[in-house]
């Protein structure tokens, strides 16, 4: 039995109950507002529409005790959480389980909790690595396919996994691979080995290079002059007969020369071989989407959805997933806005080296309100990729959300996890000690903490990481 079938076996009863018990009542759905969360929401929305089950959907950036408490006043028979909730089961039990039934579908590190009114479907409970082998949308896909339907939504689950960066090694693994095989069998996605840069089908070659920020390529990313010099050096024309060329228009020889040059540039800048070599790998292409559409390439699709969520328009992303192509133009505008926001964040790192603090086991910076709090995790990760930040130790980024709260994003690498660093534990425990809430994955985690507790929080994180590395006890 495939591992996804094990999840389906457990999901079968709760999915049947929603269909049978909610024909006349609305299901209250809450999901995360990143690409994976929006894919999760879209998968659930499309499946419920097909079953004739009414629902109300919200996508949020952080599931807090206050938000869960506010749900107590909403009179719904069922609450359905996707791509979040496993780290807040104590609050869900405290405020919701006395009057409502709750289903939590997630892939983040969970808190154990048993209650007859709670169905908890989490990757880790099936001994599946939720950071690398399946995303929140993959778990949602397993849920809605438990009765043998909805396998045409497999492509959306792949988009969610890519949005969650589960292809960092150059391809998808684990249960994601099983979902990919189902998508291929359905004729939805084909797999192509190629250069993995933004806009393979939709952007001129020079724009694809300029706009590539994951990984951040020194001298190329956000640098049109650097792009022009590179293409001239490699003797790769960016246009033919006045028509701009795309990555898919390059010959095999041109692609090989370009890939080698980019890999060498990344290695010289200090990137790990894994990151550098991920420039070439698997690309996942939607067979039936037009060539000039951002939805053709699954990774670009994920970027589109992530931009919608980060700019508080998850509804546009969900609309696109369920088939509304009229929402694409507004989503395109959000992509441009999102990329500009990220560039500004990286610019802040370049211009404020003295604000990046560090010890021997941790580095951190506080942007206050100079950078949008929704993208500080992305900025931290790209800062490591661009060698602005030290790739050998975890980074914690902090930004002011409002007068009372700060947002925290912590990022690491696979090498750090191999040395026993677990950022989910470090951030969760440290946040709790200062009166906040946090959680996530071993390699990437987040939290919200009270204003004025930033330095205390960092000290706790540092102490916990030292203990994880075997240097002391927390």
Short mmCIF file of C-alpha atoms in Angstrom, two decimals:
data_model
loop_
_atom_site.label_atom_id
_atom_site.label_comp_id
_atom_site.label_asym_id
_atom_site.label_seq_id
_atom_site.Cartn_x
_atom_site.Cartn_y
_atom_site.Cartn_z
CA UNK A 1 0.00 0.00 0.00
CA UNK A 2 1.28 3.44 -0.91
CA UNK A 3 1.65 5.80 2.03
CA UNK A 4 -0.94 8.17 0.59
CA UNK A 5 -3.43 5.29 0.70
CA UNK A 6 -2.72 4.92 4.42
CA UNK A 7 -3.73 8.56 4.88
CA UNK A 8 -6.83 8.03 2.71
CA UNK A 9 -7.86 5.06 4.83
CA UNK A 10 -7.84 7.24 7.95
CA UNK A 11 -9.49 10.17 6.14
CA UNK A 12 -12.38 8.17 4.71
CA UNK A 13 -14.73 8.37 7.70
CA UNK A 14 -14.28 12.09 8.52
CA UNK A 15 -14.72 13.03 4.85
CA UNK A 16 -17.89 10.92 4.62
CA UNK A 17 -19.24 12.54 7.80
CA UNK A 18 -18.80 16.04 6.40
CA UNK A 19 -20.67 15.08 3.24
CA UNK A 20 -23.47 13.32 5.11
CA UNK A 21 -23.88 15.74 8.01
CA UNK A 22 -23.37 19.11 6.31
CA UNK A 23 -25.79 19.08 3.39
CA UNK A 24 -27.86 21.71 5.18
CA UNK A 25 -25.15 23.39 7.23
CA UNK A 26 -22.05 25.37 6.35
CA UNK A 27 -18.54 24.03 7.01
CA UNK A 28 -16.22 26.71 8.40
CA UNK A 29 -12.81 26.34 6.71
CA UNK A 30 -9.58 28.05 7.76
CA UNK A 31 -6.27 27.72 5.91
CA UNK A 32 -2.84 29.34 5.77
CA UNK A 33 -2.31 32.27 3.38
CA UNK A 34 0.85 31.05 1.62
CA UNK A 35 0.92 29.08 -1.64
CA UNK A 36 0.58 25.72 0.10
CA UNK A 37 -2.28 26.97 2.26
CA UNK A 38 -4.10 28.48 -0.73
CA UNK A 39 -3.70 25.19 -2.63
CA UNK A 40 -5.08 23.37 0.42
CA UNK A 41 -8.02 25.75 0.51
CA UNK A 42 -8.63 25.39 -3.24
CA UNK A 43 -8.57 21.59 -3.05
CA UNK A 44 -11.05 21.56 -0.16
CA UNK A 45 -13.26 24.19 -1.82
CA UNK A 46 -13.49 22.34 -5.12
CA UNK A 47 -14.22 19.00 -3.43
CA UNK A 48 -16.94 20.46 -1.21
CA UNK A 49 -18.58 22.23 -4.17
CA UNK A 50 -18.70 18.91 -6.01
CA UNK A 51 -20.42 17.29 -3.04
CA UNK A 52 -22.91 20.15 -2.66
CA UNK A 53 -21.57 21.03 0.79
CA UNK A 54 -21.76 24.77 1.62
CA UNK A 55 -18.66 26.31 3.21
CA UNK A 56 -17.11 29.57 4.34
CA UNK A 57 -13.35 29.87 3.73
CA UNK A 58 -10.73 32.14 5.35
CA UNK A 59 -6.98 32.19 4.69
CA UNK A 60 -4.92 33.69 7.52
CA UNK A 61 -1.21 34.33 8.10
CA UNK A 62 -1.07 33.00 11.66
CA UNK A 63 -3.40 30.82 13.74
CA UNK A 64 -3.38 32.36 17.22
CA UNK A 65 -5.28 31.70 20.42
CA UNK A 66 -7.21 34.94 19.94
CA UNK A 67 -8.33 33.92 16.46
CA UNK A 68 -9.44 30.47 17.61
CA UNK A 69 -11.24 32.07 20.54
CA UNK A 70 -13.11 34.34 18.11
CA UNK A 71 -14.34 31.26 16.23
CA UNK A 72 -16.16 30.15 19.38
CA UNK A 73 -18.80 32.78 18.65
CA UNK A 74 -19.40 31.38 15.16
CA UNK A 75 -22.10 28.75 15.26
CA UNK A 76 -20.84 26.01 12.94
CA UNK A 77 -21.25 22.28 13.23
CA UNK A 78 -17.87 21.62 11.59
CA UNK A 79 -14.59 23.52 11.58
CA UNK A 80 -11.98 22.39 9.05
CA UNK A 81 -8.35 23.58 9.40
CA UNK A 82 -5.86 22.99 6.58
CA UNK A 83 -2.09 23.61 6.52
CA UNK A 84 -2.31 24.79 10.13
CA UNK A 85 -3.84 23.76 13.44
CA UNK A 86 -1.62 20.91 14.61
CA UNK A 87 0.41 23.27 16.79
CA UNK A 88 -2.72 24.81 18.33
CA UNK A 89 -4.72 21.72 19.30
CA UNK A 90 -4.80 22.85 22.93
CA UNK A 91 -6.61 26.06 21.96
CA UNK A 92 -8.89 24.23 19.54
CA UNK A 93 -9.92 21.90 22.35
CA UNK A 94 -10.33 24.78 24.79
CA UNK A 95 -12.63 26.89 22.60
CA UNK A 96 -14.26 24.75 19.92
CA UNK A 97 -14.65 21.09 20.78
CA UNK A 98 -17.44 21.50 23.35
CA UNK A 99 -19.99 22.48 20.67
CA UNK A 100 -18.47 21.65 17.30
CA UNK A 101 -16.62 18.91 15.44
CA UNK A 102 -13.17 19.79 14.17
CA UNK A 103 -10.97 18.32 11.45
CA UNK A 104 -7.32 19.38 11.33
CA UNK A 105 -5.38 18.52 8.16
CA UNK A 106 -1.75 19.54 8.50
CA UNK A 107 1.91 18.66 7.93
CA UNK A 108 3.62 20.77 10.61
CA UNK A 109 5.01 19.23 13.79
CA UNK A 110 1.91 18.41 15.90
CA UNK A 111 0.89 18.52 19.52
CA UNK A 112 -0.81 15.28 20.48
CA UNK A 113 -4.45 15.61 21.44
CA UNK A 114 -7.32 13.14 21.51
CA UNK A 115 -10.98 14.11 21.60
CA UNK A 116 -14.02 12.39 20.16
CA UNK A 117 -14.97 15.60 18.36
CA UNK A 118 -11.52 16.00 16.77
CA UNK A 119 -10.15 14.26 13.67
CA UNK A 120 -6.45 15.02 13.38
CA UNK A 121 -4.87 14.14 10.05
CA UNK A 122 -1.17 15.00 10.24
CA UNK A 123 1.74 13.71 8.15
CA UNK A 124 3.92 13.09 11.20
CA UNK A 125 1.28 10.75 12.70
CA UNK A 126 1.91 8.51 9.67
CA UNK A 127 5.70 8.74 10.15
CA UNK A 128 5.93 11.01 7.10
CA UNK A 129 8.29 13.98 7.11
CA UNK A 130 6.02 16.99 6.68
CA UNK A 131 8.88 19.30 5.78
CA UNK A 132 10.10 17.30 2.78
CA UNK A 133 7.76 14.44 1.82
CA UNK A 134 4.28 15.99 1.78
CA UNK A 135 2.81 19.47 2.09
CA UNK A 136 -0.44 20.73 3.57
CA UNK A 137 -2.07 20.62 0.16
CA UNK A 138 -0.83 17.04 -0.27
CA UNK A 139 -2.56 16.11 2.98
CA UNK A 140 -5.71 17.93 1.81
CA UNK A 141 -5.54 16.06 -1.49
CA UNK A 142 -5.31 12.73 0.37
CA UNK A 143 -8.37 13.78 2.39
CA UNK A 144 -10.61 14.66 -0.58
CA UNK A 145 -9.54 11.57 -2.56
CA UNK A 146 -10.37 9.21 0.30
CA UNK A 147 -13.60 8.15 -1.44
CA UNK A 148 -11.95 7.55 -4.80
CA UNK A 149 -12.85 10.89 -6.37
CA UNK A 150 -11.06 14.20 -7.05
CA UNK A 151 -7.78 12.84 -8.38
CA UNK A 152 -7.82 15.62 -10.96
CA UNK A 153 -6.79 17.89 -8.05
CA UNK A 154 -3.40 16.16 -7.82
CA UNK A 155 -1.79 18.94 -9.87
CA UNK A 156 -2.85 21.53 -7.29
CA UNK A 157 -1.20 19.45 -4.56
CA UNK A 158 2.04 19.47 -6.57
CA UNK A 159 1.84 23.27 -6.83
CA UNK A 160 1.46 23.46 -3.06
CA UNK A 161 4.49 21.24 -2.47
CA UNK A 162 6.58 23.46 -4.74
CA UNK A 163 5.29 26.57 -2.96
CA UNK A 164 6.47 24.94 0.27
CA UNK A 165 9.94 24.46 -1.31
CA UNK A 166 9.80 20.68 -0.99
CA UNK A 167 11.76 20.36 -4.25
CA UNK A 168 14.87 22.09 -2.90
CA UNK A 169 17.04 19.13 -3.96
CA UNK A 170 15.88 19.48 -7.56
CA UNK A 171 12.93 17.07 -7.45
CA UNK A 172 9.99 15.95 -5.31
CA UNK A 173 10.29 12.96 -2.99
CA UNK A 174 8.25 10.80 -0.63
CA UNK A 175 4.46 11.00 -0.79
CA UNK A 176 4.81 14.02 -3.09
CA UNK A 177 6.22 11.54 -5.61
CA UNK A 178 3.14 9.33 -5.25
CA UNK A 179 0.89 12.34 -5.86
CA UNK A 180 3.02 13.29 -8.87
CA UNK A 181 2.55 9.82 -10.35
CA UNK A 182 -1.22 10.22 -9.96
CA UNK A 183 -1.06 13.62 -11.68
CA UNK A 184 0.89 12.08 -14.55
CA UNK A 185 -1.59 9.21 -14.80
CA UNK A 186 -4.46 11.72 -14.95
CA UNK A 187 -2.68 13.47 -17.83
CA UNK A 188 -2.41 16.70 -15.82
CA UNK A 189 1.34 17.14 -15.39
CA UNK A 190 4.42 16.12 -17.32
CA UNK A 191 7.93 16.09 -15.87
CA UNK A 192 10.77 17.76 -17.79
CA UNK A 193 14.42 17.95 -16.79
CA UNK A 194 15.54 21.49 -17.50
CA UNK A 195 16.97 24.69 -16.04
CA UNK A 196 14.79 25.64 -13.08
CA UNK A 197 14.35 29.39 -13.39
CA UNK A 198 11.30 31.59 -13.05
CA UNK A 199 9.17 32.09 -16.17
CA UNK A 200 10.48 29.28 -18.40
CA UNK A 201 7.50 29.69 -20.71
CA UNK A 202 6.25 33.20 -19.97
CA UNK A 203 9.27 35.48 -19.60
CA UNK A 204 12.05 36.62 -21.92
CA UNK A 205 15.32 34.88 -21.03
CA UNK A 206 16.88 38.02 -19.56
CA UNK A 207 13.81 38.58 -17.36
CA UNK A 208 13.87 34.98 -16.11
CA UNK A 209 17.46 35.46 -15.00
CA UNK A 210 16.87 38.91 -13.53
CA UNK A 211 13.80 37.76 -11.60
CA UNK A 212 15.35 34.59 -10.20
CA UNK A 213 15.67 35.14 -6.47
CA UNK A 214 15.43 31.56 -5.21
CA UNK A 215 18.27 30.81 -5.27
CA UNK A 216 19.63 34.33 -5.31
CA UNK A 217 22.39 34.46 -7.94
CA UNK A 218 24.97 37.16 -7.09
CA UNK A 219 25.46 39.60 -9.95
CA UNK A 220 22.46 38.20 -11.84
CA UNK A 221 19.37 38.36 -9.62
CA UNK A 222 17.83 41.85 -9.81
CA UNK A 223 20.77 42.97 -11.99
CA UNK A 224 19.87 43.49 -15.65
CA UNK A 225 23.41 44.67 -16.52
CA UNK A 226 24.86 41.52 -14.99
CA UNK A 227 22.40 39.41 -17.01
CA UNK A 228 23.40 41.14 -20.26
CA UNK A 229 27.11 40.63 -19.54
CA UNK A 230 26.58 36.94 -18.76
CA UNK A 231 24.59 36.24 -21.93
CA UNK A 232 27.17 38.12 -24.02
CA UNK A 233 30.00 36.16 -22.41
CA UNK A 234 28.21 32.85 -23.12
CA UNK A 235 27.31 33.94 -26.65
CA UNK A 236 23.63 33.24 -26.02
CA UNK A 237 21.44 35.76 -27.89
CA UNK A 238 18.49 37.00 -25.86
CA UNK A 239 16.47 37.56 -29.03
CA UNK A 240 16.28 36.23 -32.59
CA UNK A 241 14.86 38.32 -35.46
CA UNK A 242 13.63 40.85 -32.93
CA UNK A 243 11.72 38.27 -30.90
CA UNK A 244 12.73 37.72 -27.27
CA UNK A 245 13.80 34.16 -26.47
CA UNK A 246 12.58 32.21 -23.45
CA UNK A 247 14.37 29.43 -21.56
CA UNK A 248 12.29 26.84 -23.45
CA UNK A 249 13.55 28.34 -26.74
CA UNK A 250 17.23 27.66 -25.98
CA UNK A 251 19.09 24.79 -27.58
CA UNK A 252 20.40 21.94 -25.42
CA UNK A 253 23.94 23.28 -25.81
CA UNK A 254 22.89 26.81 -24.76
CA UNK A 255 21.05 25.45 -21.72
CA UNK A 256 24.08 23.41 -20.70
CA UNK A 257 26.42 26.40 -20.96
CA UNK A 258 24.01 28.64 -19.07
CA UNK A 259 23.43 26.10 -16.31
CA UNK A 260 27.17 25.49 -15.85
CA UNK A 261 27.84 29.23 -15.61
CA UNK A 262 25.10 29.75 -13.02
CA UNK A 263 26.22 26.78 -10.92
CA UNK A 264 29.82 27.99 -10.92
CA UNK A 265 28.72 31.48 -9.95
CA UNK A 266 26.69 30.14 -7.01
CA UNK A 267 29.54 27.91 -5.82
CA UNK A 268 32.01 30.80 -5.97
CA UNK A 269 29.59 32.84 -3.87
CA UNK A 270 29.61 30.15 -1.18
CA UNK A 271 26.34 28.36 -1.95
CA UNK A 272 26.22 24.69 -1.02
CA UNK A 273 26.58 22.19 -3.88
CA UNK A 274 22.97 21.10 -3.26
CA UNK A 275 21.64 24.65 -3.76
CA UNK A 276 23.90 25.37 -6.73
CA UNK A 277 23.08 22.15 -8.56
CA UNK A 278 19.34 22.61 -7.99
CA UNK A 279 19.50 25.15 -10.85
CA UNK A 280 18.96 22.07 -13.04
CA UNK A 281 16.33 19.52 -12.15
CA UNK A 282 12.75 18.49 -12.59
CA UNK A 283 10.21 20.97 -13.89
CA UNK A 284 6.52 20.17 -13.56
CA UNK A 285 4.42 21.36 -16.48
CA UNK A 286 0.63 21.49 -16.71
CA UNK A 287 -0.18 19.76 -19.98
CA UNK A 288 -3.43 21.56 -20.78
CA UNK A 289 -2.52 25.13 -19.84
CA UNK A 290 -1.58 27.61 -22.61
CA UNK A 291 2.16 28.15 -23.17
CA UNK A 292 1.92 31.86 -22.37
CA UNK A 293 0.16 31.25 -19.04
CA UNK A 294 1.77 31.54 -15.60
CA UNK A 295 -0.12 28.33 -14.80
CA UNK A 296 1.86 26.30 -17.36
CA UNK A 297 4.86 25.84 -15.06
CA UNK A 298 3.87 24.54 -11.63
CA UNK A 299 6.59 26.49 -9.82
CA UNK A 300 5.49 29.74 -11.44
CA UNK A 301 1.90 28.83 -10.53
CA UNK A 302 3.05 28.55 -6.91
CA UNK A 303 4.72 31.97 -7.09
CA UNK A 304 1.47 33.44 -8.38
CA UNK A 305 -0.53 31.98 -5.49
CA UNK A 306 2.05 32.98 -2.89
CA UNK A 307 1.92 36.57 -4.16
CA UNK A 308 -1.86 36.57 -3.78
CA UNK A 309 -1.65 35.36 -0.20
CA UNK A 310 1.17 37.64 0.92
CA UNK A 311 -0.81 40.64 -0.36
CA UNK A 312 -4.01 39.58 1.44
CA UNK A 313 -5.81 38.38 -1.70
CA UNK A 314 -5.91 34.63 -1.16
CA UNK A 315 -9.42 34.76 -2.62
CA UNK A 316 -7.91 35.50 -6.05
CA UNK A 317 -5.65 32.45 -5.76
CA UNK A 318 -8.52 30.19 -4.74
CA UNK A 319 -10.61 31.52 -7.63
CA UNK A 320 -7.84 30.59 -10.08
CA UNK A 321 -7.55 27.09 -8.61
CA UNK A 322 -11.28 26.41 -8.96
CA UNK A 323 -11.20 27.57 -12.58
CA UNK A 324 -11.71 31.35 -12.75
CA UNK A 325 -9.14 32.46 -15.31
CA UNK A 326 -10.55 35.97 -15.22
CA UNK A 327 -8.69 36.45 -11.93
CA UNK A 328 -5.29 35.99 -13.60
CA UNK A 329 -4.69 39.62 -14.53
CA UNK A 330 -5.04 40.85 -10.96
CA UNK A 331 -2.82 38.00 -9.79
CA UNK A 332 -0.14 39.06 -12.29
CA UNK A 333 -0.10 42.52 -10.77
CA UNK A 334 0.34 41.01 -7.32
CA UNK A 335 3.33 38.95 -8.55
CA UNK A 336 5.11 42.12 -9.65
CA UNK A 337 4.28 43.84 -6.38
CA UNK A 338 5.50 40.82 -4.41
CA UNK A 339 8.81 40.62 -6.25
CA UNK A 340 9.42 44.33 -5.67
CA UNK A 341 8.71 43.82 -1.97
CA UNK A 342 11.26 40.99 -1.77
CA UNK A 343 13.89 43.03 -3.62
CA UNK A 344 13.38 45.83 -1.09
CA UNK A 345 13.84 43.31 1.71
CA UNK A 346 17.14 42.08 0.26
CA UNK A 347 18.21 45.68 -0.24
CA UNK A 348 17.60 46.26 3.49
CA UNK A 349 19.96 43.38 4.31
CA UNK A 350 22.66 44.77 2.02
CA UNK A 351 22.35 48.28 3.45
CA UNK A 352 22.11 47.36 7.14
CA UNK A 353 24.96 44.92 7.90
CA UNK A 354 25.39 46.34 11.41
CA UNK A 355 21.80 45.39 12.28
CA UNK A 356 22.54 41.72 11.65
CA UNK A 357 23.56 40.36 15.07
CA UNK A 358 25.15 36.99 15.67
CA UNK A 359 26.66 34.56 18.12
CA UNK A 360 28.49 31.36 17.31
CA UNK A 361 25.20 29.40 16.97
CA UNK A 362 22.63 31.95 15.82
CA UNK A 363 22.20 35.12 13.74
CA UNK A 364 19.24 37.48 13.86
CA UNK A 365 17.95 40.83 12.66
CA UNK A 366 14.96 43.06 13.39
CA UNK A 367 13.56 45.07 10.47
CA UNK A 368 10.90 46.73 12.65
CA UNK A 369 8.55 48.09 9.95
CA UNK A 370 11.15 48.71 7.25
CA UNK A 371 10.25 45.41 5.54
CA UNK A 372 6.79 43.83 5.24
CA UNK A 373 6.41 41.19 7.98
CA UNK A 374 4.83 38.76 5.50
CA UNK A 375 8.11 38.23 3.61
CA UNK A 376 10.81 38.28 6.31
CA UNK A 377 11.19 34.49 6.14
CA UNK A 378 11.74 34.70 2.39
CA UNK A 379 14.25 37.51 2.87
CA UNK A 380 16.12 35.52 5.52
CA UNK A 381 16.32 32.44 3.30
CA UNK A 382 17.45 34.44 0.27
CA UNK A 383 19.94 36.34 2.42
CA UNK A 384 21.63 33.01 3.14
CA UNK A 385 21.49 32.09 -0.53
CA UNK A 386 23.06 35.43 -1.48
CA UNK A 387 25.80 34.98 1.15
CA UNK A 388 24.70 38.14 2.97
CA UNK A 389 23.93 35.87 5.92
CA UNK A 390 26.00 32.99 7.28
CA UNK A 391 24.80 29.66 5.86
CA UNK A 392 26.37 27.67 8.71
CA UNK A 393 24.02 28.83 11.49
CA UNK A 394 20.25 29.45 11.71
CA UNK A 395 18.81 32.91 11.14
CA UNK A 396 15.89 34.52 12.96
CA UNK A 397 14.14 37.46 11.30
CA UNK A 398 11.85 39.74 13.30
CA UNK A 399 9.38 42.37 12.11
CA UNK A 400 6.79 44.54 13.81
CA UNK A 401 3.20 43.51 13.01
CA UNK A 402 1.47 46.15 15.12
CA UNK A 403 2.00 48.05 18.37
CA UNK A 404 1.57 44.88 20.45
CA UNK A 405 3.05 42.01 18.44
CA UNK A 406 6.14 41.03 16.45
CA UNK A 407 6.33 38.39 13.71
CA UNK A 408 9.23 35.92 13.82
CA UNK A 409 10.54 33.72 11.01
CA UNK A 410 13.39 31.27 11.54
CA UNK A 411 15.22 29.56 8.69
CA UNK A 412 17.93 26.91 8.50
CA UNK A 413 19.39 24.38 6.07
CA UNK A 414 19.41 20.61 5.72
CA UNK A 415 22.99 20.58 7.01
CA UNK A 416 21.84 22.27 10.23
CA UNK A 417 19.02 19.75 10.69
CA UNK A 418 21.55 16.96 10.19
CA UNK A 419 23.41 18.44 13.19
CA UNK A 420 20.17 18.10 15.26
CA UNK A 421 18.96 21.70 14.94
CA UNK A 422 15.16 21.74 15.17
CA UNK A 423 13.80 25.24 14.62
CA UNK A 424 10.19 24.16 15.20
CA UNK A 425 11.06 23.16 18.76
CA UNK A 426 13.31 26.16 19.38
CA UNK A 427 10.78 28.72 18.17
CA UNK A 428 7.77 27.06 19.81
CA UNK A 429 9.41 26.74 23.24
CA UNK A 430 11.01 30.21 23.15
CA UNK A 431 7.75 31.84 22.03
CA UNK A 432 5.82 30.16 24.82
CA UNK A 433 8.36 31.34 27.41
CA UNK A 434 7.79 34.99 26.40
CA UNK A 435 4.01 34.73 26.10
CA UNK A 436 3.80 34.09 22.36
CA UNK A 437 2.96 31.19 20.07
CA UNK A 438 5.05 29.39 17.48
CA UNK A 439 5.86 26.20 15.58
CA UNK A 440 6.53 24.88 12.10
CA UNK A 441 9.22 22.57 10.68
CA UNK A 442 12.74 21.67 11.78
CA UNK A 443 14.19 23.71 8.90
CA UNK A 444 11.69 26.59 8.90
CA UNK A 445 9.49 27.89 11.70
CA UNK A 446 7.56 30.98 12.75
CA UNK A 447 5.99 32.69 15.73
CA UNK A 448 4.26 35.76 17.04
CA UNK A 449 5.61 37.29 20.25
CA UNK A 450 4.62 40.29 22.40
CA UNK A 451 6.33 43.62 21.73
CA UNK A 452 9.27 44.22 24.05
CA UNK A 453 10.15 40.51 24.27
CA UNK A 454 12.37 40.31 21.20
CA UNK A 455 15.75 40.13 22.97
CA UNK A 456 14.47 37.69 25.58
CA UNK A 457 13.05 35.49 22.81
CA UNK A 458 16.40 35.44 20.98
CA UNK A 459 18.20 34.41 24.18
CA UNK A 460 15.83 31.48 24.65
CA UNK A 461 16.22 30.39 21.02
CA UNK A 462 19.99 30.55 21.33
CA UNK A 463 19.96 28.50 24.53
CA UNK A 464 17.74 25.84 22.96
CA UNK A 465 19.90 25.58 19.84
CA UNK A 466 23.02 25.19 22.01
CA UNK A 467 21.30 22.32 23.80
CA UNK A 468 20.29 20.74 20.48
CA UNK A 469 23.91 20.94 19.36
CA UNK A 470 24.98 19.29 22.58
CA UNK A 471 26.60 22.38 24.05
CA UNK A 472 24.40 22.76 27.12
CA UNK A 473 20.98 22.39 28.65
CA UNK A 474 17.97 24.70 28.36
#
